[in-house]
PDB file of C-alpha atoms in Angstrom:
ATOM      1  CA  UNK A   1     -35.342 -94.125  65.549  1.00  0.00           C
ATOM      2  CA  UNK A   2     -35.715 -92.591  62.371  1.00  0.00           C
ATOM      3  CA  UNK A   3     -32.449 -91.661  59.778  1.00  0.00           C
ATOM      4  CA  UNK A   4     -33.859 -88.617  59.798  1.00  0.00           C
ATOM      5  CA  UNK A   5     -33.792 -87.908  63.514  1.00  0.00           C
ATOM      6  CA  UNK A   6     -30.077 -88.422  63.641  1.00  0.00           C
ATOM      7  CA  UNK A   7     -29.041 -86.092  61.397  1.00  0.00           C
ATOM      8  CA  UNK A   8     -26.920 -82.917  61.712  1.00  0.00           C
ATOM      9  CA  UNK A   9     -26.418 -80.002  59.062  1.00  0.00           C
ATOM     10  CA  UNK A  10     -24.160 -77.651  59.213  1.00  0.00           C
ATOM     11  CA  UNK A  11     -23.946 -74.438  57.000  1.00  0.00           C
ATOM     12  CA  UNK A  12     -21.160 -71.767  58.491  1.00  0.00           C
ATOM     13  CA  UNK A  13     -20.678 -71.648  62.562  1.00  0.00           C
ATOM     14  CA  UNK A  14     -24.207 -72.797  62.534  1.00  0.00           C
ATOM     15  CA  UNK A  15     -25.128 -76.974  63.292  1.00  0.00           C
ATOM     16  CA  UNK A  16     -28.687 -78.253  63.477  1.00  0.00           C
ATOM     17  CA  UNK A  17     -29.051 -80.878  65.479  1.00  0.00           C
ATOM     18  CA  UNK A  18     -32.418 -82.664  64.347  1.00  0.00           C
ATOM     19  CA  UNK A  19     -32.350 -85.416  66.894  1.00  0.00           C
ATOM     20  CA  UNK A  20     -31.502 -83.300  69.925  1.00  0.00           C
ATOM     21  CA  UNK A  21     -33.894 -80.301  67.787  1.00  0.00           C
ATOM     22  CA  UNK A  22     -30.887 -77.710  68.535  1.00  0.00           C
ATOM     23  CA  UNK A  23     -29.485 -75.426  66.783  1.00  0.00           C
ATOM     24  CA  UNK A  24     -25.783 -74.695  67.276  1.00  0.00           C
ATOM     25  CA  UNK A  25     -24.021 -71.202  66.040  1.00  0.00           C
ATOM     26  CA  UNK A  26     -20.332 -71.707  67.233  1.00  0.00           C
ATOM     27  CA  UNK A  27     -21.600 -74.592  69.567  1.00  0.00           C
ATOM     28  CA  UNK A  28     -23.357 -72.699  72.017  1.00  0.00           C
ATOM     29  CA  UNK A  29     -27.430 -73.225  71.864  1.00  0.00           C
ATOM     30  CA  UNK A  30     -29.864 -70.612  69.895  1.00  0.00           C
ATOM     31  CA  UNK A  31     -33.301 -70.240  70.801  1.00  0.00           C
ATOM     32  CA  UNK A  32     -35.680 -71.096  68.002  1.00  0.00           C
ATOM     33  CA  UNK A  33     -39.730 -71.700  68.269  1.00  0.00           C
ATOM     34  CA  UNK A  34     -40.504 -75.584  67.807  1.00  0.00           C
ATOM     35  CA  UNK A  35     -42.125 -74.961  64.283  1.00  0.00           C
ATOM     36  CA  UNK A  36     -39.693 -72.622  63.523  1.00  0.00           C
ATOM     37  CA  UNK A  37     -37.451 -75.573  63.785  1.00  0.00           C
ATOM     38  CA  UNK A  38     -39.827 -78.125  61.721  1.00  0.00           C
ATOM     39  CA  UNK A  39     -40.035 -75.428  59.046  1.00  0.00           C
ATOM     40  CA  UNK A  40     -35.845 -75.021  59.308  1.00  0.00           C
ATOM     41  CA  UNK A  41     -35.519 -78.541  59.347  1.00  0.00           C
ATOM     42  CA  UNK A  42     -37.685 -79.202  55.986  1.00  0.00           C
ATOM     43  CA  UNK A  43     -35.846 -76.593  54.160  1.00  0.00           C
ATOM     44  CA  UNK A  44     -32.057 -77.907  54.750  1.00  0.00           C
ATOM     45  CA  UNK A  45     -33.588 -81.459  53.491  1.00  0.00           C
ATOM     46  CA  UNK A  46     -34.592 -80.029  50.621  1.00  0.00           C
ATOM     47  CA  UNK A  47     -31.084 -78.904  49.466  1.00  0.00           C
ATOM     48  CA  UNK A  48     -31.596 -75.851  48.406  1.00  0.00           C
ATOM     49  CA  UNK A  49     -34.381 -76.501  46.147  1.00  0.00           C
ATOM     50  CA  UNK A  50     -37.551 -74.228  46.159  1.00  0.00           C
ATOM     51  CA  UNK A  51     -40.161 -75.786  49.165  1.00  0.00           C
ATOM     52  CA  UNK A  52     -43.379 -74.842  48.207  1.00  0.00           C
ATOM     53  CA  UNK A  53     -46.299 -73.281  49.975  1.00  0.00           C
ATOM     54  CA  UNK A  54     -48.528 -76.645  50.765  1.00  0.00           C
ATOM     55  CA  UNK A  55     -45.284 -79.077  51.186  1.00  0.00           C
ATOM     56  CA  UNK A  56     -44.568 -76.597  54.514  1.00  0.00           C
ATOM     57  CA  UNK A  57     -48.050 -76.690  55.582  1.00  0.00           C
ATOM     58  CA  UNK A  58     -48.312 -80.484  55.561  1.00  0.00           C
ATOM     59  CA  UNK A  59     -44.816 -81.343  56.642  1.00  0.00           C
ATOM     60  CA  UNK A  60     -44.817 -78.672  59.452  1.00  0.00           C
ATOM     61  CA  UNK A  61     -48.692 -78.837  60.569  1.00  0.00           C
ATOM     62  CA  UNK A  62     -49.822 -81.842  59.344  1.00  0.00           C
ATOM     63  CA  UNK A  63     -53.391 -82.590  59.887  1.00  0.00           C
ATOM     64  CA  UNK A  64     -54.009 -78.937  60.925  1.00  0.00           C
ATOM     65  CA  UNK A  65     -55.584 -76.159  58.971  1.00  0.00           C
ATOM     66  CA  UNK A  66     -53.293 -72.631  59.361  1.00  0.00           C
ATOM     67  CA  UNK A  67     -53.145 -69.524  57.848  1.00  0.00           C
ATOM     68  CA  UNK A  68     -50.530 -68.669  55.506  1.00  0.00           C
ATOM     69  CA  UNK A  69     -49.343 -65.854  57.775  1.00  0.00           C
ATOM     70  CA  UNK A  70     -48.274 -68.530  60.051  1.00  0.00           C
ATOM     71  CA  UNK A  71     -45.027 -69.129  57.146  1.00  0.00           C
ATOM     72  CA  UNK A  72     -44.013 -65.542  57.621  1.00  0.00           C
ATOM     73  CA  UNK A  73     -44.003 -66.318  61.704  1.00  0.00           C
ATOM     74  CA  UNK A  74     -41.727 -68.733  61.544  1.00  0.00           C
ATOM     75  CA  UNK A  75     -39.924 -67.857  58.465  1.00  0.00           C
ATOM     76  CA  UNK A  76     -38.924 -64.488  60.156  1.00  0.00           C
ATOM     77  CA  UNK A  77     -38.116 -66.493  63.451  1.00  0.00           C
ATOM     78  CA  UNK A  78     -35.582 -68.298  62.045  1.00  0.00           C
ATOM     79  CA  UNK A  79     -34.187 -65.241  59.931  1.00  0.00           C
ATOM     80  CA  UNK A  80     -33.856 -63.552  63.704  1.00  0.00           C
ATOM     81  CA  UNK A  81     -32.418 -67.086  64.829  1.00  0.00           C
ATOM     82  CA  UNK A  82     -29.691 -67.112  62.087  1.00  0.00           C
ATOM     83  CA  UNK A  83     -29.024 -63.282  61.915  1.00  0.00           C
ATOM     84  CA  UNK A  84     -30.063 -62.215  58.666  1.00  0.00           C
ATOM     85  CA  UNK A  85     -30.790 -58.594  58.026  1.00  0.00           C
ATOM     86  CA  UNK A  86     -33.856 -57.502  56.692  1.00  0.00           C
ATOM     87  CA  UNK A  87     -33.928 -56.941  52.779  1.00  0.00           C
ATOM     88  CA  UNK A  88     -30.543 -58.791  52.610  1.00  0.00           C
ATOM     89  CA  UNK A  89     -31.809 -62.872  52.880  1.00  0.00           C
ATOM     90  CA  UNK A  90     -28.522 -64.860  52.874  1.00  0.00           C
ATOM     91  CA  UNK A  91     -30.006 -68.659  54.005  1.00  0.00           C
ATOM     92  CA  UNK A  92     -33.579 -67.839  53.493  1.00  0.00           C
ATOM     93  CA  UNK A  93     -35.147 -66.676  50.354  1.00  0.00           C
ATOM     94  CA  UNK A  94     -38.518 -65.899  49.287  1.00  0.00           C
ATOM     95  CA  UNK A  95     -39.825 -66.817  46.212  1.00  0.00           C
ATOM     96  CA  UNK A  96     -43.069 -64.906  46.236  1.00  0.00           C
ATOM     97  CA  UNK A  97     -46.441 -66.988  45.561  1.00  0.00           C
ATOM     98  CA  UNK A  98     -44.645 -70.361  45.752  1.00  0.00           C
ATOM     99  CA  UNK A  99     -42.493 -70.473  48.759  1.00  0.00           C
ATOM    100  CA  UNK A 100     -39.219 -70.669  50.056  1.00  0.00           C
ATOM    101  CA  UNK A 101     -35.456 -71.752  49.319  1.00  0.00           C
ATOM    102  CA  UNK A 102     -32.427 -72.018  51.805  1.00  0.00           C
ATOM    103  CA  UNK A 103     -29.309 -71.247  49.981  1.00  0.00           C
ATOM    104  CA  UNK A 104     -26.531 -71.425  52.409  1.00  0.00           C
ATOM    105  CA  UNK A 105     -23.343 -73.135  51.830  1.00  0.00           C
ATOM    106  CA  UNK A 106     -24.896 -76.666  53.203  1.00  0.00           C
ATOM    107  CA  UNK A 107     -22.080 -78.918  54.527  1.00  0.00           C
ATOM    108  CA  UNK A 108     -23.718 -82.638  53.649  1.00  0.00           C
ATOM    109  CA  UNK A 109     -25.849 -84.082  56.721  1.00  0.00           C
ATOM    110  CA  UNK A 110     -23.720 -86.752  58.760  1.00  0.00           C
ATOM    111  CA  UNK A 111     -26.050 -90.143  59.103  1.00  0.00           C
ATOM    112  CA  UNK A 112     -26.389 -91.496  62.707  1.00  0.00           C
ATOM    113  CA  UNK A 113     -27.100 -94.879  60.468  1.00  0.00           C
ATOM    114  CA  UNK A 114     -25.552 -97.054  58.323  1.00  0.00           C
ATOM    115  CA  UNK A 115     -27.022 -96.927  54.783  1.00  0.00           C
ATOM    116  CA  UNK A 116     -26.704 -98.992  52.091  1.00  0.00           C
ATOM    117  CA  UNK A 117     -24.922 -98.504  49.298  1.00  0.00           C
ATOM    118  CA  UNK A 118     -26.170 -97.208  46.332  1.00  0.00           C
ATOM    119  CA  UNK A 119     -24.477 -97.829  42.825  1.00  0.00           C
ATOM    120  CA  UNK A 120     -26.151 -94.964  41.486  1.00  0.00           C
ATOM    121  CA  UNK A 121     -24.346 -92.658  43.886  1.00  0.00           C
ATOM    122  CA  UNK A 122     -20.938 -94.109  43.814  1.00  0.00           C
ATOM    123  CA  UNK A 123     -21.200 -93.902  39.716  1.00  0.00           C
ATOM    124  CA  UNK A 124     -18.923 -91.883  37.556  1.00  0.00           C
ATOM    125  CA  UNK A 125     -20.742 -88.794  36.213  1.00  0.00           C
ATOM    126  CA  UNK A 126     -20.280 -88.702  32.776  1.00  0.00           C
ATOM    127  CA  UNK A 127     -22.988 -86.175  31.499  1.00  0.00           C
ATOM    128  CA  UNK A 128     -23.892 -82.716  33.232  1.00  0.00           C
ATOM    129  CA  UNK A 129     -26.565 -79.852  32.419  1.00  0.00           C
ATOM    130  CA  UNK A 130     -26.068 -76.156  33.811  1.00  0.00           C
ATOM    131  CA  UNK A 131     -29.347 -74.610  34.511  1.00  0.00           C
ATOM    132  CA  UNK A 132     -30.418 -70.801  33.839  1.00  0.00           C
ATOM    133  CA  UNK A 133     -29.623 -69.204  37.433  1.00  0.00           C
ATOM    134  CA  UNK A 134     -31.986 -68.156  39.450  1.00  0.00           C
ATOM    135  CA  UNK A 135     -32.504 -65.014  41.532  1.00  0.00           C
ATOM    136  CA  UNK A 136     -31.761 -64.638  44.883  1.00  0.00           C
ATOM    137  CA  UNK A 137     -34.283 -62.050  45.402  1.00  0.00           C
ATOM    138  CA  UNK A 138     -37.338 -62.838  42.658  1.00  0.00           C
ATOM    139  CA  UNK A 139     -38.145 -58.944  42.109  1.00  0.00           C
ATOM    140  CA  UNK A 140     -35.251 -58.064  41.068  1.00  0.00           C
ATOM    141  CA  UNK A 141     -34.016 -60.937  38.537  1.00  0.00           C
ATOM    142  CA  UNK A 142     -31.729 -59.940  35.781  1.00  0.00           C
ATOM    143  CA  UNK A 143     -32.814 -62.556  33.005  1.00  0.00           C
ATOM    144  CA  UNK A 144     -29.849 -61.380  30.539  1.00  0.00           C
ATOM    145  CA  UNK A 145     -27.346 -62.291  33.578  1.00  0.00           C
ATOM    146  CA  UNK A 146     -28.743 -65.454  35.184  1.00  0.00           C
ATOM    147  CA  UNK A 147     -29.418 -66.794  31.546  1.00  0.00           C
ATOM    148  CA  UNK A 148     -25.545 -65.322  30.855  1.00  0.00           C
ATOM    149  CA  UNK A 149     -23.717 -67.092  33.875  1.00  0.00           C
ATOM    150  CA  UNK A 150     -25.074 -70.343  33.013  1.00  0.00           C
ATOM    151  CA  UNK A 151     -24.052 -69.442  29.197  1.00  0.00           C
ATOM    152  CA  UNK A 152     -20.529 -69.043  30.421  1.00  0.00           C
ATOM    153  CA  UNK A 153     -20.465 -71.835  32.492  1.00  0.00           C
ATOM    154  CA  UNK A 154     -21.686 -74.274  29.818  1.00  0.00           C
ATOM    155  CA  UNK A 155     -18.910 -73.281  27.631  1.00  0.00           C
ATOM    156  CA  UNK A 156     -16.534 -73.997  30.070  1.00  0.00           C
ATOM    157  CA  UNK A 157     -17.238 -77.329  31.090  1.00  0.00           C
ATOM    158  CA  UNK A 158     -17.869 -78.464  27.439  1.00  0.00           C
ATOM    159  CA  UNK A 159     -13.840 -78.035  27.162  1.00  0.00           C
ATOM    160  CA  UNK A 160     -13.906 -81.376  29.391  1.00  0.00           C
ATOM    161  CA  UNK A 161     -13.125 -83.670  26.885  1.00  0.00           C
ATOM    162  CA  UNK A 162     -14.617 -86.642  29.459  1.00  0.00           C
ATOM    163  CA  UNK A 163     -17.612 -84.574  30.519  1.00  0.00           C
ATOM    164  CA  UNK A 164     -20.926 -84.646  28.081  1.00  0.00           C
ATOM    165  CA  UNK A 165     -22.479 -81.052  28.735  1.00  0.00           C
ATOM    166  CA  UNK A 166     -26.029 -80.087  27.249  1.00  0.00           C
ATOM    167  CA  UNK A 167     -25.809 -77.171  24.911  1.00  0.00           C
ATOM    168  CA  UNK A 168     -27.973 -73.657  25.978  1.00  0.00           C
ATOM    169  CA  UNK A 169     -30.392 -74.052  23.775  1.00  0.00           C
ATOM    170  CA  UNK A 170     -31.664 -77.410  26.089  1.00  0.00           C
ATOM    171  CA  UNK A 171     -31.748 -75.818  29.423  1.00  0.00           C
ATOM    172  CA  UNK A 172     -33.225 -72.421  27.931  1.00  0.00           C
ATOM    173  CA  UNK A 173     -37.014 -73.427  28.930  1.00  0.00           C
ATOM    174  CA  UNK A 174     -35.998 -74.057  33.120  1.00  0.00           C
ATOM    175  CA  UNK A 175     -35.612 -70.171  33.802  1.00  0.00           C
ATOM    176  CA  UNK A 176     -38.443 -70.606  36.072  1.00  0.00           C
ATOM    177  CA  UNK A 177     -38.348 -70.133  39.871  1.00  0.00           C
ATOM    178  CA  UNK A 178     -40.078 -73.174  40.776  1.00  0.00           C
ATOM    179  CA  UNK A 179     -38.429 -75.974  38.474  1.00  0.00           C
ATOM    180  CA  UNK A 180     -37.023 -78.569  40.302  1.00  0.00           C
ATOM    181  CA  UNK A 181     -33.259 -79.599  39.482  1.00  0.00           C
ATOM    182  CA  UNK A 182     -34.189 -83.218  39.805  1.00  0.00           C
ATOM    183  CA  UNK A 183     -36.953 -83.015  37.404  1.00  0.00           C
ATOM    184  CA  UNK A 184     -34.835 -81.130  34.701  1.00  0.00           C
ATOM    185  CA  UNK A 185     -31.999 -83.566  35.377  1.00  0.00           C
ATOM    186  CA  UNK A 186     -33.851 -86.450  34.576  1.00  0.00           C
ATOM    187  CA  UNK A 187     -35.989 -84.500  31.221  1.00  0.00           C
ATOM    188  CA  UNK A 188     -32.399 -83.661  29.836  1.00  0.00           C
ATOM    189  CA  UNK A 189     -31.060 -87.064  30.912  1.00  0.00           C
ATOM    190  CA  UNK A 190     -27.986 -85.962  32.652  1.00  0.00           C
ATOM    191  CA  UNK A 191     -26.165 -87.472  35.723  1.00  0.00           C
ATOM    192  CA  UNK A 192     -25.596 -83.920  37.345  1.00  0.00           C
ATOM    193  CA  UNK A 193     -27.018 -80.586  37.545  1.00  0.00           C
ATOM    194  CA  UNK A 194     -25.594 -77.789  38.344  1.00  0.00           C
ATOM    195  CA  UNK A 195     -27.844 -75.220  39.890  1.00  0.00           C
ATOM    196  CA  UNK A 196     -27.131 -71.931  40.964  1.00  0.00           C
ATOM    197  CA  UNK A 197     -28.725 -68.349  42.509  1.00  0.00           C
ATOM    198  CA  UNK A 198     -27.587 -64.829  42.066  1.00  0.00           C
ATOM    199  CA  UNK A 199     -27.574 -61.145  42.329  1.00  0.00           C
ATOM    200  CA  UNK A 200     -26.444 -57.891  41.136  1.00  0.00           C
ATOM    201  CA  UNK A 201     -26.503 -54.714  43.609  1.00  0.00           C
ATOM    202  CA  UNK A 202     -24.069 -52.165  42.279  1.00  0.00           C
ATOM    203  CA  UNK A 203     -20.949 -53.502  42.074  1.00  0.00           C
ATOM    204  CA  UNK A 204     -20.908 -56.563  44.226  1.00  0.00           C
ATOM    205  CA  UNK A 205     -22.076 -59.919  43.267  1.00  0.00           C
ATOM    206  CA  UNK A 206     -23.742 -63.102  45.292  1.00  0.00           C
ATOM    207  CA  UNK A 207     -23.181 -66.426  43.471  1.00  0.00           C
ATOM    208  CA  UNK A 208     -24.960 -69.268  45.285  1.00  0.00           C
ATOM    209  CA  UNK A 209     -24.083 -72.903  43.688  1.00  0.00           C
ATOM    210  CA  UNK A 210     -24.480 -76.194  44.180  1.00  0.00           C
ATOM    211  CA  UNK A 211     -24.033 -79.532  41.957  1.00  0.00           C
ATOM    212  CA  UNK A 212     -26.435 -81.852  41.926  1.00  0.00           C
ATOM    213  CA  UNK A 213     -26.239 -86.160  40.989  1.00  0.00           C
ATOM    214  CA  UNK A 214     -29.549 -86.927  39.179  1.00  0.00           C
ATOM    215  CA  UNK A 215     -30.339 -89.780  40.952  1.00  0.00           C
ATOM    216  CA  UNK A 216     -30.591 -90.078  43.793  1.00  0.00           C
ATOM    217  CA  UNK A 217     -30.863 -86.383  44.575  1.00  0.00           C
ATOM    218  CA  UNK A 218     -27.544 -85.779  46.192  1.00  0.00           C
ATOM    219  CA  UNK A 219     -25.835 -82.768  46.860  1.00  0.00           C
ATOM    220  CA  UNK A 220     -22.257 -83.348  45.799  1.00  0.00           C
ATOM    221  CA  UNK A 221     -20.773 -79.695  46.423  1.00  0.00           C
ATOM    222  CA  UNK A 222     -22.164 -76.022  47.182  1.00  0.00           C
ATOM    223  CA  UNK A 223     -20.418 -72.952  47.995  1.00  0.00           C
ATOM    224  CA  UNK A 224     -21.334 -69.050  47.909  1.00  0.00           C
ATOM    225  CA  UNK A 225     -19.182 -66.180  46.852  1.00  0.00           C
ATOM    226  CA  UNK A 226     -19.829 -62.629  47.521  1.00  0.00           C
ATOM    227  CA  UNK A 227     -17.411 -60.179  45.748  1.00  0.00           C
ATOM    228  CA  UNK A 228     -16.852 -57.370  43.288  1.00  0.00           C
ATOM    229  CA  UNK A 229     -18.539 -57.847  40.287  1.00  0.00           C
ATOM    230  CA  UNK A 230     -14.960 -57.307  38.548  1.00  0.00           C
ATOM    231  CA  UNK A 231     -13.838 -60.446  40.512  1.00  0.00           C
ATOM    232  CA  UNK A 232     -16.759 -62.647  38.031  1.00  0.00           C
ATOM    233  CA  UNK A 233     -14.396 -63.576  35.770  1.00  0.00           C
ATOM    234  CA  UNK A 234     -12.285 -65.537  39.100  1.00  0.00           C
ATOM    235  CA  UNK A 235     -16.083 -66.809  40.681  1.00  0.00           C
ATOM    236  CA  UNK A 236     -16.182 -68.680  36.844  1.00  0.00           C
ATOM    237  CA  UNK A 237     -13.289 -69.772  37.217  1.00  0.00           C
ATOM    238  CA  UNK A 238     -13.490 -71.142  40.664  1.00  0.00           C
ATOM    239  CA  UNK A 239     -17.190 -72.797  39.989  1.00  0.00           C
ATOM    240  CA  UNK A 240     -15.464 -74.395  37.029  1.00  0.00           C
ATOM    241  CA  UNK A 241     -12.904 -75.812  38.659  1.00  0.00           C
ATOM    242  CA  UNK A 242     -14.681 -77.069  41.743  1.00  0.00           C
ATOM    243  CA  UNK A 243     -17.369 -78.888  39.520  1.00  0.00           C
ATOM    244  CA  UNK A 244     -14.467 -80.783  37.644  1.00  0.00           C
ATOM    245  CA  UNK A 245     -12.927 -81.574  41.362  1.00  0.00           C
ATOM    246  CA  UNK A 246     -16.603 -82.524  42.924  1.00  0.00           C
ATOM    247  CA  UNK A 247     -16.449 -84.727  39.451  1.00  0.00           C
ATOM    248  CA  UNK A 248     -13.231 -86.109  40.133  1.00  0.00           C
ATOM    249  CA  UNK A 249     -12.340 -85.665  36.324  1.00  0.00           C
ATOM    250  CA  UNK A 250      -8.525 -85.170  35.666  1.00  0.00           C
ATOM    251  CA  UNK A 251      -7.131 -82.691  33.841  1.00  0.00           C
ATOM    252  CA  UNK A 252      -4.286 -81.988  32.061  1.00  0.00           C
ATOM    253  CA  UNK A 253      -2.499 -78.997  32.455  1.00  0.00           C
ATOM    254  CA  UNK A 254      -3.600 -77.389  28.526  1.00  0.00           C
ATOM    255  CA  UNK A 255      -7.076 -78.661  29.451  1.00  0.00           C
ATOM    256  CA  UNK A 256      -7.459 -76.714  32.399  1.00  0.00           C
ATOM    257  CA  UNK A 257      -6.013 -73.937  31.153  1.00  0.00           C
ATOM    258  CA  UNK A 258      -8.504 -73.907  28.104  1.00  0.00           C
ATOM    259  CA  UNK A 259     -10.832 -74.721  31.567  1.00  0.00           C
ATOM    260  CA  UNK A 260      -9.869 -70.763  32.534  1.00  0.00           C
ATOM    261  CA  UNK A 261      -9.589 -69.171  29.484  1.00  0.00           C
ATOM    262  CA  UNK A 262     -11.713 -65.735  29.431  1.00  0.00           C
ATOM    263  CA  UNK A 263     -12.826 -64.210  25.841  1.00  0.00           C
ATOM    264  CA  UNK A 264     -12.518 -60.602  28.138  1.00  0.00           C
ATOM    265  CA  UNK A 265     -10.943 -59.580  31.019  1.00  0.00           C
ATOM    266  CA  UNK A 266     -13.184 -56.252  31.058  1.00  0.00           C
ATOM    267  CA  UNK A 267     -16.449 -56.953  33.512  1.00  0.00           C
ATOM    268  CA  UNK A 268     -18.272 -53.731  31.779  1.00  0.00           C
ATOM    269  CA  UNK A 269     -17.662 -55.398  28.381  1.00  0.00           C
ATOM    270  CA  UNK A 270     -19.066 -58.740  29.417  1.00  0.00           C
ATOM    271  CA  UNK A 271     -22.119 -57.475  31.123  1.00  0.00           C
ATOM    272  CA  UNK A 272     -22.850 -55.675  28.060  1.00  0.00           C
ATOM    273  CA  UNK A 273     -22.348 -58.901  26.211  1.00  0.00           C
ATOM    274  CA  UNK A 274     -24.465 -60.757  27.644  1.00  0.00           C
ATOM    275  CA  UNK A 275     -27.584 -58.114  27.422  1.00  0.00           C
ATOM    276  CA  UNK A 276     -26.608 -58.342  23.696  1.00  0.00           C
ATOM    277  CA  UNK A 277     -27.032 -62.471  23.489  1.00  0.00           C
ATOM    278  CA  UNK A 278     -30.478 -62.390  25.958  1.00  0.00           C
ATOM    279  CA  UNK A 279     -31.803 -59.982  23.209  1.00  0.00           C
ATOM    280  CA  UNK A 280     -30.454 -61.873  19.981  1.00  0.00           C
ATOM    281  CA  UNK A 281     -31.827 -64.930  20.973  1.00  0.00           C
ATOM    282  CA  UNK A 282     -35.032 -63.609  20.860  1.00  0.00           C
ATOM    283  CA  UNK A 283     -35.694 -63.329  17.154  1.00  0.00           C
ATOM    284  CA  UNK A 284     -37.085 -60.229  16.200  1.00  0.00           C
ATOM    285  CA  UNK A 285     -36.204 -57.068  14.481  1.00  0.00           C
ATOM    286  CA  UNK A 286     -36.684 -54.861  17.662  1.00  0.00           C
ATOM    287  CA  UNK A 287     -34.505 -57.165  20.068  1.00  0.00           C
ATOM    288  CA  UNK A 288     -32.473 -57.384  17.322  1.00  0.00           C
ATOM    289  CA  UNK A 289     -31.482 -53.531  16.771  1.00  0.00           C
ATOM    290  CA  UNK A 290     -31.466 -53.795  20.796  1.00  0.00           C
ATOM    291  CA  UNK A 291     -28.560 -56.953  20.528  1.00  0.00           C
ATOM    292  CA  UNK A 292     -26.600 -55.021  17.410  1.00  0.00           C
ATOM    293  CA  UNK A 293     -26.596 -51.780  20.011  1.00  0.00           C
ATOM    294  CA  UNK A 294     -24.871 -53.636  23.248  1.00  0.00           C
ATOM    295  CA  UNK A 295     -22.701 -55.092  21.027  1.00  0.00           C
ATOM    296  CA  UNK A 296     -21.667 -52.539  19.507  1.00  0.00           C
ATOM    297  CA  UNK A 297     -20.893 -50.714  23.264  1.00  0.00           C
ATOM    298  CA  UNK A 298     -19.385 -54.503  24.529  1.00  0.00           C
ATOM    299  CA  UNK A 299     -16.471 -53.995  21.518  1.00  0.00           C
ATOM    300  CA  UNK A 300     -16.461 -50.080  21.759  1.00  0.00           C
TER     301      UNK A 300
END
């Protein structure tokens, strides 16, 4: 029997049982088409990164010819399945023209096998890179914000003295929705990645995260907040933390309190703050005049 046959994710209440081809919310059975499944199945192994159109056609029907309405059967199946409200995606998102992303808070998969081990996996991570974020719902991204949050982030970490982290101005270029975290870990040579979704509506926030080793693709940690968008300053601080624990890099106690330090505690004034950077960065006289005028209300 296959490793991947005896496998079991769990995200939430919820369990998928790939050998038995259950799935579990609070232990008691759900009813879920058999592609529906397949398609489920494929998305969990891929992380959370984005599963493109033609990988779900060939790994789901393979050696058939379907239509592409037959995604948005069995996407919205297992939407149903899993509860989700319409509008509102919280395991399943859309990335429109490429395919589709699960970003629930994946627990890792427990292997009905014995694998080997792999020195790669049990090495110390030394270097790390903090992608752009990415948007949980594609037509309504918030460049300034997703580019911002990683911002933030990067400072952080780089006040790990042990930790190598690659400056903004290297992981600028992977704002797109399809990059693969894998790919950009090993173009910015990096031992970890830390990749991450969210979204703005009104005042509440939804921060989806998850760290990344380079090689061999391993999910080391991933969580999801949802809170008031006042509460960013504690979602930093909690991400920050939790990478240097998923790291297992001590800290003093000065070092992690330089770990928490905020330059605001006003959410307005950092929002503002970061429109002001996206436009700066982008080196000309209108953005400019656009940069000078959100900093000016940031400080104001």
């Amino acid at each position: 029997m296959s490793e991947q046959k005896q496998r079991i994710y769990g995200f939430d209440n919820f369990r998928v049982d790939v050998r038995n081809r259950e799935l579990l919310r609070d232990g008691t059975p759900v009813a879920l088409p058999s592609k529906a499944f397949d398609m489920l199945v494929v998305l969990l192994e891929s992380g959370g990164s984005l599963v493109g159109k033609d990988d779900l056609f060939s790994r789901v029907w393979p050696d058939q010819i379907v239509e592409e309405s037959n995604l948005t059967v069995q996407v919205s199946a297992i939407r149903k399945a899993l509860g989700e409200r319409k509008g509102n995606p919280h395991y399943i998102v859309t990335i429109p023209g490429h395919g589709y992303r699960f970003t629930g808070n994946l627990i890792n998969p427990s292997e009905g096998v014995r694998t080997q081990n792999n020195s790669a996996s049990s090495a110390p991570i030394r270097s790390i890179a903090v992608l752009p974020f990415k948007p949980l719902v594609a037509s309504e991204r918030d460049e300034s914000f997703e580019m911002g949050m990683a911002d933030t982030l990067i400072t952080r970490l780089s006040r790990i003295e042990q930790l190598d982290v690659r400056p903004t101005s290297a992981v600028r270029q992977y704002t797109k929705l399809e990059d693969e975290v894998k790919t950009a870990g090993r173009s910015l040579m990096v031992d970890a990645v830390l990749d991450g979704s969210i979204q703005k509506s009104g005042d509440r926030i939804r921060v989806g995260v998850r760290l990344v080793r380079v090689e061999p693709g391993q999910t080391l940690w991933t969580e999801q907040f949802d809170e008031d968008f006042s509460n960013i300053f504690a979602v930093q601080d909690a991400i920050s933390g939790k990478v240097a624990d998923a790291l297992a890099v001590k800290l003093g106690g000065k070092e992690r309190d330089r770990l928490g330090k905020h330059d605001t505690d006003s959410s307005e004034a950092y929002e503002l703050y970061l429109k002001g950077r996206y436009f700066w960065d982008k080196f000309t006289p209108n953005d400019h005049q656009k940069a000078t005028e959100y900093f000016t209300q940031a400080i104001g």
